[in-house]
Each structure stands twice: as structure tokens, then as C-alpha cells.
mmCIF file of C-alpha atoms and ligand atoms in Angstrom:
data_model
loop_
_atom_site.group_PDB
_atom_site.id
_atom_site.type_symbol
_atom_site.label_atom_id
_atom_site.label_comp_id
_atom_site.label_asym_id
_atom_site.label_seq_id
_atom_site.Cartn_x
_atom_site.Cartn_y
_atom_site.Cartn_z
ATOM 1 C CA MET A 1 109.950 93.923 117.048
ATOM 2 C CA LYS A 2 111.708 91.631 114.623
ATOM 3 C CA ILE A 3 110.113 89.926 111.619
ATOM 4 C CA ASP A 4 112.149 87.289 109.776
ATOM 5 C CA ILE A 5 110.798 86.070 106.432
ATOM 6 C CA ILE A 6 111.951 82.863 104.753
ATOM 7 C CA THR A 7 111.433 82.736 100.979
ATOM 8 C CA VAL A 8 112.805 81.162 97.805
ATOM 9 C CA VAL A 9 112.249 84.484 95.983
ATOM 10 C CA PRO A 10 113.827 87.156 98.221
ATOM 11 C CA GLU A 11 113.806 89.619 95.291
ATOM 12 C CA ILE A 12 110.036 90.043 95.662
ATOM 13 C CA LEU A 13 110.569 91.390 99.179
ATOM 14 C CA SER A 14 113.364 93.855 98.418
ATOM 15 C CA GLY A 15 110.957 96.727 97.803
ATOM 16 C CA PRO A 16 107.952 96.716 100.150
ATOM 17 C CA PHE A 17 109.781 97.614 103.362
ATOM 18 C CA SER A 18 112.184 100.197 101.920
ATOM 19 C CA HIS A 19 109.821 103.154 101.722
ATOM 20 C CA SER A 20 107.436 105.354 103.636
ATOM 21 C CA ILE A 21 106.193 104.124 107.001
ATOM 22 C CA MET A 22 107.972 100.740 106.905
ATOM 23 C CA LYS A 23 111.260 102.486 106.196
ATOM 24 C CA ARG A 24 110.721 104.929 109.047
ATOM 25 C CA ALA A 25 109.836 102.101 111.447
ATOM 26 C CA GLN A 26 113.168 100.451 110.706
ATOM 27 C CA THR A 27 115.183 103.697 110.771
ATOM 28 C CA LYS A 28 113.687 104.480 114.189
ATOM 29 C CA GLY A 29 114.781 101.034 115.384
ATOM 30 C CA LEU A 30 111.205 99.997 116.167
ATOM 31 C CA LEU A 31 111.036 97.276 113.513
ATOM 32 C CA GLU A 32 113.645 94.965 112.043
ATOM 33 C CA VAL A 33 112.790 92.995 108.895
ATOM 34 C CA ASN A 34 115.111 90.283 107.604
ATOM 35 C CA VAL A 35 114.515 88.420 104.366
ATOM 36 C CA ILE A 36 116.151 84.991 104.379
ATOM 37 C CA ASN A 37 116.856 83.042 101.199
ATOM 38 C CA LEU A 38 115.860 79.420 101.757
ATOM 39 C CA ARG A 39 118.371 78.287 99.122
ATOM 40 C CA GLU A 40 121.197 79.133 101.506
ATOM 41 C CA TYR A 41 120.013 76.361 103.809
ATOM 42 C CA THR A 42 119.775 73.384 101.487
ATOM 43 C CA THR A 43 122.353 70.596 101.333
ATOM 44 C CA TYR A 44 121.071 69.420 97.949
ATOM 45 C CA ALA A 45 123.006 70.065 94.736
ATOM 46 C CA ARG A 46 122.359 73.249 92.726
ATOM 47 C CA ALA A 47 120.644 74.846 95.737
ATOM 48 C CA GLN A 48 117.582 72.665 95.188
ATOM 49 C CA VAL A 49 114.827 73.317 97.739
ATOM 50 C CA ASP A 50 111.815 71.634 96.129
ATOM 51 C CA ASP A 51 110.904 68.313 94.567
ATOM 52 C CA TYR A 52 108.031 66.451 92.930
ATOM 53 C CA PRO A 53 105.098 65.513 95.157
ATOM 54 C CA PHE A 54 104.884 61.896 96.283
ATOM 55 C CA GLY A 55 101.798 60.344 94.721
ATOM 56 C CA GLY A 56 102.180 62.457 91.618
ATOM 57 C CA GLY A 57 100.418 65.576 90.470
ATOM 58 C CA ALA A 58 101.405 68.953 89.129
ATOM 59 C CA GLY A 59 103.702 71.431 90.821
ATOM 60 C CA MET A 60 106.637 71.202 93.181
ATOM 61 C CA VAL A 61 106.730 70.960 96.956
ATOM 62 C CA ILE A 62 109.290 72.678 99.168
ATOM 63 C CA MET A 63 111.271 70.048 101.079
ATOM 64 C CA ILE A 64 111.287 69.847 104.865
ATOM 65 C CA GLU A 65 115.089 69.731 105.291
ATOM 66 C CA PRO A 66 116.026 73.230 104.090
ATOM 67 C CA LEU A 67 113.086 74.629 106.097
ATOM 68 C CA VAL A 68 114.245 72.921 109.302
ATOM 69 C CA ASN A 69 117.863 73.913 108.611
ATOM 70 C CA ALA A 70 116.849 77.547 108.215
ATOM 71 C CA LEU A 71 114.563 77.494 111.270
ATOM 72 C CA GLU A 72 117.209 75.899 113.494
ATOM 73 C CA ALA A 73 119.896 78.322 112.328
ATOM 74 C CA LEU A 74 117.627 81.301 113.064
ATOM 75 C CA GLN A 75 116.542 79.873 116.432
ATOM 76 C CA LYS A 76 120.168 79.938 117.591
ATOM 77 C CA THR A 77 119.800 83.687 118.023
ATOM 78 C CA THR A 78 116.049 84.252 118.136
ATOM 79 C CA GLU A 79 113.149 82.850 120.112
ATOM 80 C CA TYR A 80 110.043 83.169 117.931
ATOM 81 C CA ASP A 81 106.643 83.959 119.415
ATOM 82 C CA GLU A 82 104.976 82.579 116.291
ATOM 83 C CA VAL A 83 106.119 80.596 113.268
ATOM 84 C CA ILE A 84 103.637 81.715 110.615
ATOM 85 C CA PHE A 85 103.064 79.883 107.337
ATOM 86 C CA LEU A 86 101.393 82.004 104.655
ATOM 87 C CA THR A 87 98.914 79.842 102.804
ATOM 88 C CA PRO A 88 95.520 80.247 101.115
ATOM 89 C CA ASP A 89 94.087 77.526 103.392
ATOM 90 C CA GLY A 90 95.050 79.427 106.552
ATOM 91 C CA GLU A 91 92.912 81.608 108.825
ATOM 92 C CA THR A 92 91.856 84.786 107.009
ATOM 93 C CA PHE A 93 93.919 87.761 108.181
ATOM 94 C CA ASN A 94 92.144 90.747 109.721
ATOM 95 C CA GLN A 95 92.815 93.853 111.825
ATOM 96 C CA LYS A 96 92.284 91.993 115.092
ATOM 97 C CA MET A 97 95.035 89.523 114.170
ATOM 98 C CA ALA A 98 97.275 92.434 113.152
ATOM 99 C CA ASN A 99 96.700 94.049 116.551
ATOM 100 C CA GLN A 100 97.514 90.814 118.388
ATOM 101 C CA LEU A 101 100.640 90.090 116.353
ATOM 102 C CA SER A 102 101.885 93.682 116.798
ATOM 103 C CA LEU A 103 102.308 92.903 120.524
ATOM 104 C CA LYS A 104 104.818 90.099 119.832
ATOM 105 C CA LYS A 105 108.588 90.430 119.923
ATOM 106 C CA ASN A 106 109.834 88.042 117.234
ATOM 107 C CA LEU A 107 107.865 86.620 114.307
ATOM 108 C CA LEU A 108 108.986 84.164 111.660
ATOM 109 C CA MET A 109 107.057 84.074 108.391
ATOM 110 C CA ILE A 110 107.443 81.260 105.888
ATOM 111 C CA CYS A 111 106.453 81.790 102.274
ATOM 112 C CA GLY A 112 105.379 78.808 100.245
ATOM 113 C CA HIS A 113 105.730 78.710 96.505
ATOM 114 C CA TYR A 114 104.737 76.255 93.825
ATOM 115 C CA LYS A 115 102.349 73.723 95.411
ATOM 116 C CA GLY A 116 103.322 74.520 98.972
ATOM 117 C CA ILE A 117 105.596 73.023 101.596
ATOM 118 C CA ASP A 118 105.922 69.491 102.953
ATOM 119 C CA GLN A 119 103.026 68.901 105.365
ATOM 120 C CA ARG A 120 105.410 67.566 108.033
ATOM 121 C CA PHE A 121 106.947 71.006 108.484
ATOM 122 C CA ARG A 122 103.485 72.467 108.968
ATOM 123 C CA ASP A 123 102.570 69.724 111.460
ATOM 124 C CA HIS A 124 105.669 70.014 113.616
ATOM 125 C CA PHE A 125 107.007 73.575 113.407
ATOM 126 C CA VAL A 126 104.336 76.015 112.243
ATOM 127 C CA THR A 127 102.284 77.668 115.017
ATOM 128 C CA LYS A 128 99.925 79.773 112.868
ATOM 129 C CA GLU A 129 98.671 79.492 109.278
ATOM 130 C CA ILE A 130 97.395 82.687 107.700
ATOM 131 C CA SER A 131 95.734 83.595 104.390
ATOM 132 C CA ILE A 132 95.144 87.169 103.243
ATOM 133 C CA GLY A 133 91.890 86.439 101.421
ATOM 134 C CA ASP A 134 89.915 84.100 99.212
ATOM 135 C CA TYR A 135 91.981 84.250 96.041
ATOM 136 C CA VAL A 136 95.182 82.526 94.958
ATOM 137 C CA LEU A 137 98.614 84.153 94.810
ATOM 138 C CA SER A 138 101.681 82.596 93.199
ATOM 139 C CA GLY A 139 103.434 82.500 96.533
ATOM 140 C CA GLY A 140 103.309 83.739 100.106
ATOM 141 C CA GLU A 141 105.688 86.684 99.593
ATOM 142 C CA LEU A 142 103.075 89.336 98.867
ATOM 143 C CA ALA A 143 101.026 88.020 101.795
ATOM 144 C CA ALA A 144 104.085 88.293 104.077
ATOM 145 C CA ALA A 145 104.529 91.880 102.884
ATOM 146 C CA VAL A 146 100.866 92.621 103.669
ATOM 147 C CA LEU A 147 101.173 91.169 107.182
ATOM 148 C CA THR A 148 104.464 92.933 107.890
ATOM 149 C CA ASP A 149 103.067 96.302 106.807
ATOM 150 C CA SER A 150 99.819 96.012 108.742
ATOM 151 C CA ILE A 151 101.560 94.683 111.868
ATOM 152 C CA GLY A 152 104.563 97.016 111.658
ATOM 153 C CA ARG A 153 102.518 100.204 111.500
ATOM 154 C CA LEU A 154 100.766 99.244 114.767
ATOM 155 C CA ILE A 155 104.001 99.150 116.776
ATOM 156 C CA PRO A 156 103.888 102.078 119.238
ATOM 157 C CA GLY A 157 105.896 105.021 117.884
ATOM 158 C CA VAL A 158 105.808 103.989 114.233
ATOM 159 C CA LEU A 159 102.878 106.211 113.294
ATOM 160 C CA ASN A 160 102.758 109.905 114.084
ATOM 161 C CA ASP A 161 99.705 112.138 114.505
ATOM 162 C CA GLU A 162 99.095 112.529 110.783
ATOM 163 C CA THR A 163 99.167 108.803 110.152
ATOM 164 C CA SER A 164 97.466 107.751 113.389
ATOM 165 C CA ALA A 165 96.043 104.239 113.354
ATOM 166 C CA LEU A 166 93.106 105.336 115.482
ATOM 167 C CA SER A 167 91.147 106.718 112.515
ATOM 168 C CA ASP A 168 91.838 103.755 110.226
ATOM 169 C CA SER A 169 89.021 101.791 108.687
ATOM 170 C CA PHE A 170 88.411 98.597 110.710
ATOM 171 C CA GLN A 171 90.194 99.739 113.858
ATOM 172 C CA ASP A 172 86.769 100.133 115.500
ATOM 173 C CA ASP A 173 84.819 97.939 113.029
ATOM 174 C CA LEU A 174 83.812 101.071 111.098
ATOM 175 C CA LEU A 175 84.992 102.271 107.713
ATOM 176 C CA ALA A 176 86.835 105.595 107.615
ATOM 177 C CA PRO A 177 84.888 108.740 106.631
ATOM 178 C CA PRO A 178 85.559 110.618 103.343
ATOM 179 C CA VAL A 179 88.396 113.147 103.323
ATOM 180 C CA TYR A 180 88.966 116.331 101.289
ATOM 181 C CA THR A 181 91.787 118.792 100.673
ATOM 182 C CA ARG A 182 92.444 121.901 98.530
ATOM 183 C CA PRO A 183 90.875 123.302 96.459
ATOM 184 C CA GLU A 184 87.675 123.975 98.370
ATOM 185 C CA ASN A 185 85.786 124.264 95.073
ATOM 186 C CA TYR A 186 86.949 122.156 92.111
ATOM 187 C CA LYS A 187 84.932 122.976 88.969
ATOM 188 C CA GLY A 188 81.819 123.352 91.085
ATOM 189 C CA TRP A 189 82.373 120.238 93.223
ATOM 190 C CA LYS A 190 82.432 121.657 96.716
ATOM 191 C CA VAL A 191 83.805 120.311 99.968
ATOM 192 C CA PRO A 192 81.050 119.618 102.551
ATOM 193 C CA GLU A 193 80.416 122.874 104.393
ATOM 194 C CA VAL A 194 80.788 121.442 107.878
ATOM 195 C CA LEU A 195 84.473 120.709 107.205
ATOM 196 C CA MET A 196 85.062 124.401 106.475
ATOM 197 C CA SER A 197 83.153 125.557 109.586
ATOM 198 C CA GLY A 198 85.981 125.307 112.094
ATOM 199 C CA ASN A 199 83.494 123.773 114.544
ATOM 200 C CA HIS A 200 85.286 120.644 115.710
ATOM 201 C CA LYS A 201 82.365 119.230 117.619
ATOM 202 C CA ASN A 202 80.247 119.341 114.454
ATOM 203 C CA ILE A 203 83.101 118.014 112.344
ATOM 204 C CA ASP A 204 83.645 115.030 114.661
ATOM 205 C CA GLN A 205 79.911 114.325 114.651
ATOM 206 C CA TRP A 206 79.737 114.535 110.846
ATOM 207 C CA ARG A 207 82.673 112.149 110.486
ATOM 208 C CA ALA A 208 81.120 109.666 112.900
ATOM 209 C CA GLU A 209 77.844 109.763 110.951
ATOM 210 C CA GLN A 210 79.654 109.330 107.630
ATOM 211 C CA SER A 211 81.613 106.365 109.042
ATOM 212 C CA LEU A 212 78.456 104.679 110.190
ATOM 213 C CA GLU A 213 76.576 105.397 106.952
ATOM 214 C CA ARG A 214 79.451 104.164 104.812
ATOM 215 C CA THR A 215 79.711 100.998 106.881
ATOM 216 C CA ARG A 216 75.939 100.396 106.646
ATOM 217 C CA LEU A 217 76.044 100.757 102.872
ATOM 218 C CA ARG A 218 79.297 98.968 102.037
ATOM 219 C CA ARG A 219 79.982 96.551 104.847
ATOM 220 C CA PRO A 220 76.814 95.862 106.862
ATOM 221 C CA ASP A 221 78.445 92.618 107.976
ATOM 222 C CA LEU A 222 80.810 94.651 110.192
ATOM 223 C CA LEU A 223 77.883 96.061 112.178
ATOM 224 C CA ASN A 224 76.149 92.753 112.884
ATOM 225 C CA GLU A 225 78.901 91.104 114.915
HETATM 226 CL CL1 6GU B 301 99.058 83.561 102.286
HETATM 227 N N1 6GU B 301 99.412 82.535 99.879
HETATM 228 C C1 6GU B 301 99.031 82.286 98.610
HETATM 229 N N2 6GU B 301 99.857 81.597 97.818
HETATM 230 N N3 6GU B 301 97.873 82.682 98.117
HETATM 231 C C2 6GU B 301 97.079 83.368 98.934
HETATM 232 C C3 6GU B 301 97.410 83.675 100.251
HETATM 233 C C4 6GU B 301 98.612 83.226 100.706
HETATM 234 N N4 6GU B 301 96.399 84.361 100.797
HETATM 235 C C5 6GU B 301 95.484 84.479 99.852
HETATM 236 N N5 6GU B 301 95.873 83.886 98.726
#
């Protein structure tokens, strides 16, 4: 799978994919992530990519021309399954969307900044608009990193047994159960006995109960769907 990300602040995205599971996904050749600097696609002086909004108001708006230039240049070599604009007024991202997007071959993500991007680009080129939650970020870059991580780790072969996605919170609409490791007794705080029993039937049952209980307490909304 390939994920291309267009941004005016590529520096923000130099770190998130260079470590841990995202790094391994790329080393294994299962995921390719390219960060594209929008400023390389403008024909305006001083690499300008944004301008004042028509009608007035605070903030700057990213112009349509550099966006179309970048998109058309990238489309010469890549056919995108989705052109995703990261925006707080998009559809709220969730695990189901991550699962669906992980089945695609090529994704393009566009990060807005300032007040956003010219509406005409959204109307004519964007196929999906996604938000990562009901709060405001300074730009779409951190959201693009969140999507790329959650999608990338679902690509078959990226996770191994220890990091299996099957036991993740949300994968089955249940929160994950508590986990423990050494020492078995820390200053009198003991690990639940069942986990030390070696009885895997009981352990699985305990974990399932804990998942359900935790979900009931913390996220009852997940159970009533
Ligand atoms: Cl995708 N972008 C911005 N700027 N803020 C957000 C967001 C996206 N999702 C939640 N807040």
C-alpha cells in the first residue's frame, strides 16, 4: 500500500513513520509513505501557496492551483483509490474506516492549514473528508499521521503475533482487558491469580469478562449499537 501526504509543513511528518511498527511496515515493503511539500507545486512568487479569503475574515486559505498541480503531478504515476482531505468538519474517523481504508492500494491525504483549503478543490477532487475527533488542531498533519498509523498497522504482515490487531480495543467493539507483567507482587499489589494459573481456558474467559465489564463501565455506547 502507498500513502502520499500533501502538506505545507512536511517537517511535522518527518518523525511519526520512522519508528516502531510504521518503520517495520516500510522496511518490509508493505507500506510506502511519501510526504509531499505543497510549496514545490506553486507557480506563485516566494513559494506562496495561500492567500486571504475572499469576503474577508481572519486566516489564510490554501489556493486551488498548487493543490491541483500537485495532484496532477502525482496522478501521472499513481491512481488513487481515495483523495482524503483531513478537516475537523469531516466524518469522524473510527476503526471501521481504518479497516476499510487498509484494503486500498493507493491513498492521497491532503492536510489543510490556516483556515483550510479553497472549497473548489474539495468539491471537485476530494473523495473523502475525515476528522479525527471533536477538537481543533492547527493543521491536518497530526490527523494524517493518526490515519496512516492506524491504517498501516492493519495491512496483512505488518503486525506479528505479539502486536496482533485481533486483541486491540475496538476491533470487536470491545475495549481491551487489563494486562500485567513482572513482578508478580509489587509492594503488595498482586497480579490477578487466574493469569498465573496456566489454565488458558480460564484466562481467555477472564479476559473476555474484563473486556465486557470495562466496556460497560467506560463505553456503554459501544454495546448499544
Ligand atoms: Cl483532520 N484537522 C484539524 N485541523 N483539526 C482537527 C482534525 C483535522 N480532526 C480533528 N480536529
